[in-house]
Coordinates of C-alpha atoms in Angstrom, one line a residue:
M21 CA 114.7 78.2 98.3
S22 CA 115.0 74.6 99.2
P23 CA 115.2 72.4 96.1
S24 CA 112.3 70.2 97.2
S25 CA 109.8 72.9 97.7
S26 CA 107.8 74.8 95.1
P27 CA 109.0 78.3 94.4
S28 CA 106.0 80.0 96.0
S29 CA 105.2 77.5 98.7
H30 CA 106.3 79.8 101.5
F31 CA 105.4 83.2 100.1
C32 CA 102.2 83.8 102.0
S33 CA 103.7 82.6 105.3
M34 CA 106.6 85.1 105.3
P35 CA 106.9 87.5 108.2
P36 CA 106.0 91.1 107.1
S37 CA 109.5 92.2 108.1
W38 CA 111.1 90.3 105.3
V39 CA 112.2 92.6 102.5
L40 CA 111.2 92.9 98.9
A41 CA 114.3 92.0 96.9
R42 CA 114.7 95.2 94.9
G43 CA 111.3 95.3 93.2
P44 CA 110.1 92.9 90.5
L45 CA 112.9 91.1 88.8
A46 CA 113.3 89.3 85.5
L47 CA 114.1 85.6 85.5
A48 CA 117.2 84.6 83.5
P49 CA 118.2 81.2 82.2
S50 CA 120.5 81.0 85.2
G51 CA 117.9 82.1 87.8
F52 CA 117.7 85.4 89.6
V53 CA 120.5 87.7 90.6
V54 CA 119.9 89.9 93.6
D55 CA 122.6 92.2 95.0
H56 CA 125.3 90.3 93.1
V57 CA 124.0 86.9 94.6
Q58 CA 122.9 84.2 92.2
Y59 CA 119.8 82.3 93.1
Y60 CA 119.0 79.1 91.2
S61 CA 117.0 76.0 92.0
S62 CA 115.7 73.2 89.9
A63 CA 112.2 74.2 91.2
L64 CA 112.6 77.3 88.9
K65 CA 113.0 75.2 85.7
P66 CA 109.3 75.3 84.7
W67 CA 109.3 79.1 85.1
I68 CA 112.6 79.4 83.2
A69 CA 111.2 77.4 80.3
C70 CA 108.4 79.9 79.7
R71 CA 109.9 83.0 81.4
E72 CA 109.0 85.3 78.4
R73 CA 105.4 84.9 79.2
F74 CA 105.7 85.8 82.9
G75 CA 107.6 89.1 82.8
R76 CA 108.9 90.1 86.2
F77 CA 108.7 88.2 89.5
V78 CA 108.2 89.5 93.0
L79 CA 110.9 88.1 95.3
R80 CA 111.3 88.3 99.0
R81 CA 114.1 87.2 101.3
D82 CA 115.0 87.3 105.0
P83 CA 117.8 89.9 105.5
R84 CA 119.3 87.7 108.2
D85 CA 119.7 84.7 105.8
I86 CA 120.2 85.7 102.2
S87 CA 120.9 82.1 101.1
R88 CA 117.2 81.6 100.4
F89 CA 114.5 83.6 98.7
W90 CA 110.8 83.3 98.0
A91 CA 109.1 84.0 94.7
L92 CA 105.5 84.9 94.2
D93 CA 104.0 82.4 91.8
P94 CA 103.3 84.4 88.6
E95 CA 100.4 82.1 87.7
G96 CA 98.8 82.4 91.1
T97 CA 98.3 78.7 91.3
A98 CA 100.1 78.0 94.6

């Protein structure tokens, strides 16, 4: 995820071939960990601050470029 974009800004425009990152994942204070890769961005800070309220997140990533991921906005506001 690029630091300047919102966490869910690209979720709806993802190609259908992109893979779900191992089902819904919990958000930790340090971000997400998917297949031993740590994902963190300052855009996650609002979600990290109240992560207990959200439960698990749906993440997607392009298998050709695992340096970025997309998270579905748990509040459905984006």
